[in-house]
Coordinates of C-alpha atoms and ligand atoms in Angstrom, one line a residue:
X1 CA 123.5 82.6 122.6
X2 CA 122.4 80.1 125.1
X3 CA 123.7 80.6 128.7
X4 CA 125.7 77.8 130.3
X5 CA 122.5 77.0 132.3
X6 CA 120.4 76.8 129.2
X7 CA 122.9 74.6 127.5
X8 CA 123.0 72.2 130.3
X9 CA 119.2 72.1 130.6
X10 CA 118.8 71.5 126.9
X11 CA 121.2 68.5 127.1
X12 CA 119.3 67.1 130.1
X13 CA 116.0 67.5 128.2
X14 CA 117.5 65.8 125.1
X15 CA 118.4 62.8 127.3
X16 CA 115.3 62.5 129.5
X17 CA 112.8 63.7 126.8
X18 CA 110.2 65.4 129.0
X19 CA 106.9 66.7 127.5
X20 CA 107.6 70.2 128.8
X21 CA 110.4 72.1 130.5
X22 CA 109.5 74.7 133.2
X23 CA 112.0 77.1 134.7
X24 CA 110.9 77.7 138.4
X25 CA 110.7 81.2 139.8
X26 CA 110.3 80.4 143.5
X27 CA 107.0 82.2 143.9
X28 CA 104.2 81.3 146.3
X29 CA 101.9 80.7 143.3
X30 CA 104.4 78.2 142.0
X31 CA 104.5 76.4 145.3
X32 CA 100.7 76.1 145.2
X33 CA 100.9 74.7 141.7
X34 CA 103.3 72.0 142.8
X35 CA 101.0 71.1 145.7
X36 CA 98.0 71.0 143.4
X37 CA 100.1 68.7 141.2
X38 CA 100.9 66.4 144.1
X39 CA 97.3 66.3 145.3
X40 CA 96.3 65.3 141.8
X41 CA 98.9 62.6 141.8
X42 CA 97.0 60.8 144.6
X43 CA 100.0 60.3 147.0
X44 CA 99.5 63.6 148.9
X45 CA 96.8 65.0 151.1
X46 CA 95.9 68.4 152.5
X47 CA 95.9 68.4 156.3
X48 CA 93.4 70.2 158.6
X49 CA 93.3 73.7 157.3
X50 CA 92.3 75.2 160.7
X51 CA 95.0 73.6 162.9
X52 CA 97.6 73.0 160.2
X53 CA 97.1 75.7 157.5
X54 CA 99.1 75.1 154.3
X55 CA 100.3 71.8 155.5
X56 CA 100.4 68.6 153.5
X57 CA 101.1 64.9 153.9
X58 CA 103.0 63.1 151.2
X59 CA 103.2 59.3 151.2
X60 CA 106.3 57.9 149.4
X61 CA 106.5 54.6 147.7
X62 CA 107.0 52.0 150.6
X63 CA 110.3 51.0 149.2
X64 CA 111.6 54.5 149.0
X65 CA 111.8 55.8 152.6
X66 CA 115.4 56.5 153.4
X67 CA 118.8 57.2 151.9
X68 CA 120.2 54.2 150.1
X69 CA 123.9 54.2 150.7
X70 CA 124.6 51.0 148.8
X71 CA 123.2 52.7 145.7
X72 CA 125.2 55.9 146.2
X73 CA 128.5 56.3 144.2
X74 CA 131.4 58.6 143.8
X75 CA 132.5 58.6 140.2
X76 CA 136.1 59.8 140.2
X77 CA 138.5 58.7 137.4
X78 CA 140.8 57.1 139.9
X79 CA 139.1 54.6 142.3
X80 CA 141.5 55.5 145.0
X81 CA 140.2 59.1 145.0
X82 CA 136.8 57.8 146.1
X83 CA 138.6 55.7 148.8
X84 CA 137.7 52.5 150.6
X85 CA 134.6 53.8 152.3
X86 CA 132.7 55.0 149.2
X87 CA 131.1 53.0 146.4
X88 CA 132.9 53.8 143.2
X89 CA 132.0 53.6 139.5
X90 CA 134.2 54.8 136.6
X91 CA 132.7 58.1 135.3
X92 CA 132.3 56.8 131.7
X93 CA 130.8 53.5 132.7
X94 CA 128.5 55.3 135.2
X95 CA 127.2 57.7 132.5
X96 CA 126.7 54.8 130.1
X97 CA 124.8 52.6 132.6
X98 CA 122.7 55.3 134.3
X99 CA 122.4 57.3 131.1
X100 CA 120.4 54.4 129.7
X101 CA 118.0 54.7 132.7
X102 CA 117.7 58.4 132.3
X103 CA 117.1 58.1 128.5
X104 CA 113.4 59.0 128.0
X105 CA 112.8 58.8 131.8
X106 CA 110.7 62.0 131.7
X107 CA 108.5 61.1 128.8
X108 CA 104.9 62.1 129.7
X109 CA 106.2 64.3 132.6
X110 CA 107.4 67.9 133.0
X111 CA 111.0 68.7 133.8
X112 CA 111.2 71.4 136.4
X113 CA 114.4 73.4 136.4
X114 CA 115.1 74.6 139.9
X115 CA 117.9 77.1 140.3
X116 CA 118.8 77.4 144.0
X117 CA 121.3 79.1 146.3
X118 CA 122.9 77.1 149.1
X119 CA 123.4 79.7 151.8
X120 CA 122.1 83.2 152.5
X121 CA 121.3 85.1 149.3
X122 CA 124.2 87.6 149.7
X123 CA 126.8 85.5 151.4
X124 CA 130.2 85.1 149.8
X125 CA 130.2 81.6 151.2
X126 CA 127.0 80.6 149.4
X127 CA 126.9 78.7 146.1
X128 CA 124.4 78.1 143.3
X129 CA 123.1 74.8 142.2
X130 CA 120.5 73.9 139.6
X131 CA 118.3 70.8 139.9
X132 CA 116.3 69.5 137.0
X133 CA 113.6 67.1 138.3
X134 CA 110.4 65.5 137.2
X135 CA 109.0 65.4 140.8
X136 CA 106.6 68.2 142.0
X137 CA 107.3 66.9 145.6
X138 CA 111.0 67.7 145.1
X139 CA 110.2 71.1 143.7
X140 CA 107.9 71.9 146.7
X141 CA 110.6 70.6 149.1
X142 CA 113.2 72.7 147.5
X143 CA 111.0 75.7 148.0
X144 CA 111.3 75.1 151.7
X145 CA 114.8 73.8 152.0
X146 CA 116.6 76.4 149.8
X147 CA 116.5 79.9 148.4
X148 CA 115.3 79.1 144.9
X149 CA 114.0 80.5 141.6
X150 CA 114.5 84.2 140.8
X151 CA 116.9 85.0 143.6
X152 CA 119.2 82.2 142.3
X153 CA 118.9 83.2 138.7
X154 CA 119.8 86.7 139.6
X155 CA 122.9 85.5 141.5
X156 CA 123.9 83.2 138.7
X157 CA 123.3 85.5 135.7
X158 CA 125.1 84.1 132.6
X159 CA 127.9 82.5 134.7
X160 CA 128.8 78.8 134.5
X161 CA 129.5 78.8 138.3
X162 CA 126.8 76.4 139.4
X163 CA 126.6 72.7 140.3
X164 CA 124.1 70.9 138.0
X165 CA 122.0 68.0 139.3
X166 CA 119.8 65.8 137.2
X167 CA 117.0 64.0 139.0
X168 CA 114.3 61.6 137.7
X169 CA 112.0 59.4 139.7
X170 CA 112.4 56.8 137.0
X171 CA 110.2 53.9 137.9
X172 CA 111.1 54.0 141.7
X173 CA 112.4 50.5 141.5
X174 CA 115.4 50.1 143.9
X175 CA 117.0 47.8 141.2
X176 CA 117.2 50.8 139.0
X177 CA 118.1 53.4 141.6
X178 CA 121.5 55.2 141.5
X179 CA 122.7 58.4 143.2
X180 CA 125.9 59.4 141.3
X181 CA 128.4 62.1 142.1
X182 CA 131.1 63.2 139.6
X183 CA 133.5 65.2 141.8
X184 CA 135.8 66.2 139.0
X185 CA 133.0 67.7 136.9
X186 CA 131.0 68.8 140.0
X187 CA 127.9 67.1 138.6
X188 CA 125.1 65.0 140.2
X189 CA 122.8 62.4 138.7
X190 CA 120.0 60.7 140.7
X191 CA 117.5 58.3 139.4
X192 CA 114.9 56.0 140.9
X193 CA 114.1 57.7 144.2
X194 CA 112.0 60.6 145.5
X195 CA 113.4 60.5 149.0
X196 CA 114.9 63.6 150.6
X197 CA 118.6 62.8 150.8
X198 CA 118.5 60.9 147.5
X199 CA 116.4 63.5 145.6
X200 CA 116.8 67.0 147.1
X201 CA 120.1 67.3 145.4
X202 CA 121.1 70.5 147.2
X203 CA 121.3 68.7 150.5
X204 CA 123.6 65.7 150.9
X205 CA 124.6 65.4 147.3
X206 CA 125.8 69.0 146.7
X207 CA 126.2 70.6 150.2
X208 CA 128.2 67.7 151.5
X209 CA 129.5 65.3 148.8
X210 CA 130.4 67.7 146.0
X211 CA 131.0 70.6 148.4
X212 CA 133.5 68.6 150.5
X213 CA 135.5 68.2 147.3
X214 CA 135.3 71.9 146.5
X215 CA 136.2 72.8 150.1
X216 CA 139.4 70.8 150.0
X217 CA 140.4 72.3 146.7
X218 CA 139.6 75.8 147.9
X219 CA 140.6 75.7 151.5
X220 CA 137.3 75.7 153.4
X221 CA 135.1 73.1 155.1
X222 CA 131.8 71.5 154.3
X223 CA 130.6 69.5 157.3
X224 CA 127.7 67.4 158.5
X225 CA 127.2 69.8 161.4
X226 CA 124.4 71.7 163.2
X227 CA 125.3 75.3 164.1
X228 CA 124.0 76.8 167.4
X229 CA 124.7 79.8 169.5
X230 CA 124.8 79.5 173.3
X231 CA 123.8 82.8 174.9
X232 CA 125.3 83.3 178.4
X233 CA 123.9 85.6 181.2
X234 CA 126.0 88.5 180.0
X235 CA 124.2 88.4 176.6
X236 CA 127.3 87.1 174.7
X237 CA 126.6 84.3 172.2
X238 CA 129.2 81.6 171.6
X239 CA 128.7 79.6 168.4
X240 CA 129.4 75.9 168.1
X241 CA 129.3 73.3 165.3
X242 CA 128.3 69.8 166.1
X243 CA 128.6 66.6 164.0
X244 CA 126.4 63.6 164.8
X245 CA 125.3 60.9 162.4
X246 CA 121.8 61.1 160.9
X247 CA 118.9 60.7 163.4
X248 CA 121.1 61.1 166.5
X249 CA 119.4 64.3 167.6
X250 CA 121.1 67.1 165.7
X251 CA 117.8 68.9 165.1
X252 CA 116.8 68.6 168.8
X253 CA 120.1 69.9 170.0
X254 CA 120.2 72.8 167.6
X255 CA 116.7 73.8 168.6
X256 CA 116.9 73.0 172.3
X257 CA 114.9 74.8 175.0
X258 CA 117.5 75.2 177.6
X259 CA 117.0 73.8 181.1
X260 CA 119.2 76.6 182.4
X261 CA 117.1 79.4 180.9
X262 CA 116.3 80.9 184.3
X263 CA 120.1 81.2 184.8
X264 CA 120.4 83.1 181.5
X265 CA 121.6 80.3 179.2
X266 CA 119.7 80.1 176.0
X267 CA 120.2 78.2 172.7
X268 CA 119.8 79.9 169.3
X269 CA 119.5 77.9 166.1
X270 CA 121.6 78.7 163.0
X271 CA 121.4 75.3 161.3
X272 CA 120.5 71.7 162.0
X273 CA 122.4 69.6 159.5
X274 CA 125.1 71.2 157.4
X275 CA 127.8 73.8 157.9
X276 CA 129.9 75.6 155.3
X277 CA 132.8 77.3 156.9
X278 CA 135.5 79.7 155.7
X279 CA 138.3 81.5 157.6
X280 CA 137.1 85.1 158.3
X281 CA 139.2 88.3 158.6
X282 CA 139.0 88.0 162.4
X283 CA 140.8 84.7 162.3
X284 CA 137.8 82.6 163.3
X285 CA 136.2 80.0 161.2
X286 CA 132.9 81.4 160.1
X287 CA 129.9 79.2 159.4
X288 CA 126.8 79.5 157.3
X289 CA 123.8 77.2 157.1
X290 CA 123.5 76.4 153.4
X291 CA 119.8 75.4 153.9
X292 CA 116.6 77.4 154.4
X293 CA 114.5 74.7 156.1
X294 CA 114.7 71.7 158.4
X295 CA 114.2 68.2 157.1
X296 CA 113.8 66.5 160.5
X297 CA 112.8 63.1 161.7
X298 CA 109.2 63.2 163.1
X299 CA 109.0 60.1 165.3
X300 CA 110.3 60.9 168.8
X301 CA 109.6 64.6 168.3
X302 CA 107.2 66.1 170.8
X303 CA 106.8 68.8 173.3
X304 CA 109.2 67.2 175.7
X305 CA 112.0 66.6 173.2
X306 CA 111.7 69.6 170.9
X307 CA 109.0 72.2 171.8
X308 CA 110.5 74.7 169.4
X309 CA 110.0 72.5 166.3
X310 CA 106.6 71.5 167.5
X311 CA 105.6 75.2 167.6
X312 CA 107.1 75.6 164.1
X313 CA 105.2 72.6 162.5
X314 CA 101.7 74.1 162.6
X315 CA 101.8 75.9 159.3
X316 CA 103.5 75.7 155.9
X317 CA 104.9 72.2 156.6
X318 CA 105.3 69.3 154.3
X319 CA 105.1 66.0 156.2
X320 CA 106.3 62.7 154.6
X321 CA 105.2 59.2 155.8
X322 CA 103.7 60.3 159.1
X323 CA 100.3 58.9 160.2
X324 CA 97.1 61.0 159.9
X325 CA 94.2 61.3 162.5
X326 CA 90.5 61.4 161.6
X327 CA 90.8 65.2 162.1
X328 CA 93.4 65.1 159.3
X329 CA 96.2 66.1 161.7
X330 CA 99.7 64.5 161.5
X331 CA 100.6 61.9 164.1
X332 CA 103.6 59.9 165.0
X333 CA 105.1 57.8 167.7
X334 CA 106.5 60.0 170.5
X335 CA 104.4 63.0 169.6
X336 CA 103.2 62.9 173.2
X337 CA 99.7 61.4 173.1
X338 CA 98.2 57.9 172.6
X339 CA 97.3 56.9 169.0
X340 CA 93.8 58.1 168.4
X341 CA 91.0 55.8 167.2
X342 CA 90.7 55.8 163.4
X343 CA 94.3 56.6 162.8
X344 CA 95.6 56.0 159.2
X345 CA 99.2 54.7 159.0
X346 CA 101.9 56.0 156.7
X347 CA 100.9 53.5 154.1
X348 CA 97.4 54.8 154.0
X349 CA 95.9 51.8 155.8
X350 CA 93.5 51.9 158.8
X351 CA 95.9 51.4 161.7
X352 CA 95.8 49.0 164.7
X353 CA 98.6 48.0 167.0
X354 CA 99.1 44.7 165.1
X355 CA 100.3 46.8 162.2
X356 CA 103.5 48.0 164.0
X357 CA 104.5 51.7 163.9
X358 CA 101.9 54.0 162.5
X359 CA 104.4 56.5 161.2
X360 CA 107.5 55.2 159.4
X361 CA 110.5 55.4 161.7
X362 CA 112.2 57.8 159.2
X363 CA 109.0 59.9 158.6
X364 CA 110.0 63.5 158.1
X365 CA 108.8 67.1 158.4
X366 CA 110.0 69.8 156.0
X367 CA 109.6 73.2 157.6
X368 CA 110.9 76.7 156.9
X369 CA 113.7 77.5 159.3
X370 CA 112.5 80.9 160.1
X371 CA 109.4 79.4 161.7
X372 CA 111.4 78.1 164.7
X373 CA 111.0 80.4 167.8
X374 CA 114.7 79.6 168.4
X375 CA 116.0 80.8 165.0
X376 CA 119.1 83.0 165.5
X377 CA 118.9 86.7 164.5
X378 CA 122.3 86.0 162.8
X379 CA 121.2 82.9 160.8
X380 CA 121.1 84.7 157.4
X381 CA 124.0 87.0 158.1
X382 CA 126.3 87.0 155.0
X383 CA 129.5 86.8 157.0
X384 CA 128.3 83.7 158.9
X385 CA 128.9 83.1 162.7
X386 CA 132.4 82.7 164.3
X387 CA 132.8 79.1 165.6
X388 CA 134.5 78.6 169.0
X389 CA 133.9 74.9 169.5
X390 CA 133.4 71.7 167.4
X391 CA 131.5 68.9 169.0
X392 CA 131.6 65.3 167.7
X393 CA 129.1 62.8 169.0
X394 CA 127.5 59.4 168.4
X395 CA 125.1 57.0 169.9
X396 CA 127.1 54.8 172.1
X397 CA 125.7 52.6 174.9
X398 CA 129.2 52.2 176.4
X399 CA 132.7 53.5 175.9
X400 CA 132.4 57.3 175.4
X401 CA 131.8 59.5 178.4
X402 CA 129.2 62.2 178.5
X403 CA 131.7 64.8 177.3
X404 CA 135.4 65.2 176.9
X405 CA 137.7 67.8 175.4
X406 CA 140.6 66.9 173.0
X407 CA 144.2 67.7 174.0
X408 CA 144.7 69.9 171.0
X409 CA 143.6 70.2 167.3
X410 CA 145.4 67.2 166.0
X411 CA 144.1 65.0 168.8
X412 CA 140.6 66.5 168.1
X413 CA 140.9 65.5 164.4
X414 CA 141.8 62.0 165.6
X415 CA 138.8 61.9 167.9
X416 CA 136.6 62.9 165.0
X417 CA 138.2 60.3 162.8
X418 CA 137.6 57.6 165.5
X419 CA 133.9 58.5 165.8
X420 CA 131.4 55.6 165.9
X421 CA 127.7 55.3 166.3
X422 CA 124.9 52.8 166.4
X423 CA 123.0 52.9 163.1
X424 CA 119.5 54.4 162.8
X425 CA 116.5 54.3 160.4
X426 CA 117.8 57.3 158.4
X427 CA 119.5 54.9 156.0
X428 CA 118.3 51.6 154.7
X429 CA 120.0 48.6 156.5
X430 CA 120.3 47.1 159.9
X431 CA 119.5 49.4 162.8
X432 CA 121.5 49.4 166.1
X433 CA 124.9 48.1 164.8
X434 CA 127.9 50.1 165.8
X435 CA 129.8 51.4 162.8
X436 CA 132.7 53.9 162.4
X437 CA 131.4 57.2 161.1
X438 CA 134.3 59.7 161.1
X439 CA 133.0 63.3 161.7
X440 CA 129.5 61.8 160.8
X441 CA 130.7 62.1 157.2
X442 CA 131.1 58.5 156.3
X443 CA 128.1 58.5 153.9
X444 CA 128.7 62.1 152.8
X445 CA 132.4 62.6 152.0
X446 CA 132.8 63.0 148.3
X447 CA 136.5 61.8 148.2
X448 CA 138.9 59.5 150.0
X449 CA 138.4 59.9 153.7
X450 CA 142.2 59.6 154.3
X451 CA 142.6 62.8 152.3
X452 CA 139.7 64.3 154.2
X453 CA 141.5 63.7 157.5
X454 CA 144.5 65.3 155.9
X455 CA 142.4 68.3 155.0
X456 CA 141.2 68.7 158.6
X457 CA 144.9 68.6 159.8
X458 CA 145.8 71.2 157.2
X459 CA 142.9 73.5 158.2
X460 CA 144.2 73.4 161.8
X461 CA 147.4 75.0 160.6
X462 CA 145.6 77.7 158.7
X463 CA 142.9 78.9 161.1
X464 CA 144.4 81.6 163.4
X465 CA 141.7 81.0 166.0
X466 CA 140.7 77.4 165.7
X467 CA 137.6 76.0 167.5
X468 CA 138.4 73.7 170.5
X469 CA 137.3 70.2 169.8
X470 CA 135.0 68.1 172.1
X471 CA 133.2 64.8 172.0
X472 CA 129.8 64.1 173.6
X473 CA 127.6 61.0 174.1
X474 CA 124.1 61.5 175.4
X475 CA 123.3 57.8 174.9
X476 CA 125.5 56.0 177.5
X477 CA 123.6 53.3 179.3
X478 CA 124.0 51.9 182.8
X479 CA 124.1 48.2 183.7
X480 CA 120.3 48.2 183.9
X481 CA 120.2 49.1 180.2
X482 CA 118.7 52.5 180.9
X483 CA 120.1 55.9 179.7
X484 CA 122.3 57.5 182.4
X485 CA 121.7 61.1 181.1
X486 CA 118.3 62.7 180.6
X487 CA 119.3 64.4 177.4
X488 CA 117.3 67.1 175.5
X489 CA 117.0 70.4 177.3
X490 CA 119.4 69.1 180.0
X491 CA 122.2 68.9 177.4
X492 CA 122.7 72.6 177.8
X493 CA 124.6 71.7 181.0
X494 CA 127.2 70.1 178.8
X495 CA 127.2 73.0 176.4
X496 CA 127.8 75.3 179.4
X497 CA 130.9 73.3 180.4
X498 CA 132.1 73.5 176.8
X499 CA 131.6 77.2 176.8
X500 CA 133.6 77.5 180.1
X501 CA 136.4 75.4 178.6
X502 CA 136.5 77.7 175.6
X503 CA 136.9 80.6 178.0
X504 CA 139.7 78.8 179.9
X505 CA 137.5 78.0 182.9
X506 CA 135.5 74.8 183.7
X507 CA 136.8 72.2 186.2
X508 CA 138.3 69.2 184.4
X509 CA 140.3 66.0 185.0
X510 CA 142.8 64.7 182.6
X511 CA 142.3 61.2 181.4
X512 CA 144.0 59.2 178.6
X513 CA 141.3 60.3 176.1
X514 CA 141.4 63.9 177.0
X515 CA 139.8 66.3 179.6
X516 CA 136.6 65.1 181.2
X517 CA 134.6 67.3 183.6
X518 CA 135.6 67.1 187.2
X519 CA 132.9 65.6 189.5
X520 CA 131.9 69.1 190.4
X521 CA 132.6 70.5 186.9
X522 CA 129.0 70.4 185.5
X523 CA 126.2 72.6 186.6
X524 CA 123.7 70.1 188.0
X525 CA 121.4 72.0 190.2
X526 CA 117.8 71.2 189.7
X527 CA 118.7 67.9 188.1
X528 CA 118.1 64.5 189.9
X529 CA 121.2 62.4 189.1
X530 CA 122.9 60.1 191.6
X531 CA 126.7 60.4 192.2
X532 CA 127.1 56.8 191.0
X533 CA 125.3 57.6 187.7
X534 CA 127.5 60.7 187.3
X535 CA 130.6 58.7 188.0
X536 CA 129.7 56.2 185.4
X537 CA 128.8 58.8 182.9
X538 CA 132.2 60.4 183.2
X539 CA 134.2 57.2 183.5
X540 CA 136.8 56.1 181.1
X541 CA 136.9 52.3 181.2
X542 CA 140.2 50.9 179.9
X543 CA 138.8 47.6 178.8
X544 CA 136.2 49.3 176.6
X545 CA 138.9 51.5 175.2
X546 CA 141.2 48.6 174.4
X547 CA 138.4 47.2 172.3
X548 CA 137.9 50.6 170.8
X549 CA 141.6 51.0 169.9
X550 CA 141.6 47.5 168.2
X551 CA 138.4 48.2 166.2
X552 CA 139.5 51.6 165.1
X553 CA 142.9 50.2 164.1
X554 CA 141.2 47.9 161.7
X555 CA 139.1 50.7 160.4
X556 CA 142.2 52.9 159.8
X557 CA 144.0 50.0 158.2
X558 CA 141.6 50.2 155.3
X559 CA 143.2 53.4 154.2
X560 CA 146.7 51.9 153.9
X561 CA 149.5 54.3 153.1
X562 CA 147.2 57.1 152.4
X563 CA 146.2 57.6 156.0
X564 CA 147.9 60.7 157.4
X565 CA 150.9 59.9 159.7
X566 CA 149.3 62.1 162.4
X567 CA 146.3 59.9 162.7
X568 CA 148.5 56.8 163.2
X569 CA 150.6 58.8 165.7
X570 CA 147.6 59.8 167.7
X571 CA 146.4 56.2 167.8
X572 CA 149.7 55.1 169.2
X573 CA 149.8 57.9 171.7
X574 CA 146.4 57.1 173.0
X575 CA 147.4 53.4 173.4
X576 CA 150.5 54.5 175.3
X577 CA 148.5 56.8 177.6
X578 CA 146.3 53.8 178.6
X579 CA 149.4 51.6 179.1
X580 CA 150.9 54.2 181.4
X581 CA 147.7 54.3 183.5
X582 CA 147.6 50.5 183.7
X583 CA 151.3 50.4 184.8
X584 CA 150.7 53.1 187.5
X585 CA 147.8 51.0 188.9
X586 CA 150.0 47.9 189.1
Ligands
SAT1 O1 117.7 62.0 154.3 S1 118.7 63.0 154.5 O2 120.0 62.5 154.1 O3 118.3 64.2 153.8 C1 118.7 63.4 156.2 C2 119.7 62.6 156.9 O4 119.7 61.4 156.8 O5 120.5 63.2 157.6
MN2 MN1 122.0 64.8 158.2

């Protein structure tokens, strides 16, 4: 008898009609076969085998370089279950429409069946997915980003407990591109794109959109969060989860080389993008990183911003849409040196400055996580790491101070729900516009975000030792338009304050938005920052916050009656705290 996996694969093959079906085993030999296939395809290149052994450059189709949120759908039977922030299609209509695009889409191609585990092989928090794809680049990327092949087959056995995902490149035409999620069936369909977040279905599609639905049904959390451990001088490691929108520095923060290393503060990386969390027997929320690799933004990455990842990228790395030097080494803006003569840009053209950026702004590296010198010894522990703090953050030139702590869990959930950030190149669309992005999950929540806020509020009641909730903003600018805070390795000073607050220490001042460090609260020795800059960084400007209250009110209004009462209450309470301050000043 066919197993549930075989039954699904047979149906997928009947629809897409590939010339051959290959079950992947996850071996090194298989990885090399995929690379050979990519090189034959003509859109991939071997890099310098001396300085970048086993590294390759892949060039995508120029119209397929980022996630396409406007082509991403949640297909629940009831439109309201997708909510006002998701695109919605009726599941039957979606299958009819996109089924027509998938019909025969793999003719002349091979269907690779990739069984994979999201999470450490033996963790009870991990889950199995299966992706059927006609892209060797996707298979090679899944080799790096997940534990796949035999290990996943062994875990799955004959069970039906897996999330299926069908992916075809189709003709790569954005007019025929759809990324569909069926939350009731726990199924993913993706056609017309080979780009990471659209095509590596274990990542955003499963580990966030489908998993967020499962997490709510089953009482756990699937979040767009990095996971890091901050080691203090006594050797104790405190774990934190941090949610920032795509391309706001999650990878750099997770892999930070601490500016306070000489004082005994060091950062360990558990994950850089996604956290799955369950309540452990000790009462803490325990987090695993469902991924096995980092899919990071290359431009802006250099020895100054992320030396750990730079050290990791010299072997076994797949680069996408970066530029290439005449020595066949990868190059991008911000790598730390001037563009060399004879540079080839991401489109494969001879580059000169009239051609704009040489690497695409959303060019990426895909690298095994274990290659980072900062990888935590606990990163594959089946029990996950206990989380003591959640950090929300965005890219805000104004409004949000460097760091503040919520008054309590409910207030913290409200702070997460209010989150906003200036948009980046990680998604197609305008860059630099401020948009609301609650918990950095706006593009990744597989159900109505009002219910998602409700789930957060519920979890707060269930977790015996809940993380404290903070908000940070590394991107605040002064009147001269320059960043007030140096960022990168210096961010450890903020993490240290967070650690102290978790331990009931750390000097703070109470403001209407929560606890902000006192002027002497942050450890600033060895850093050149003026008192005026510090004051501005920590200031809470009531005019900015009035605008913030108004804008967020309009955002919350979208959810109508479904918005949890607690969120509305917190909004009113925040407005009242500002009124009180204004009255006192009068
Ligand atoms: O492109 S991905 O969605 O995989 C990465 C990101 O945008 O966070
Ligand atoms: Mn992300």
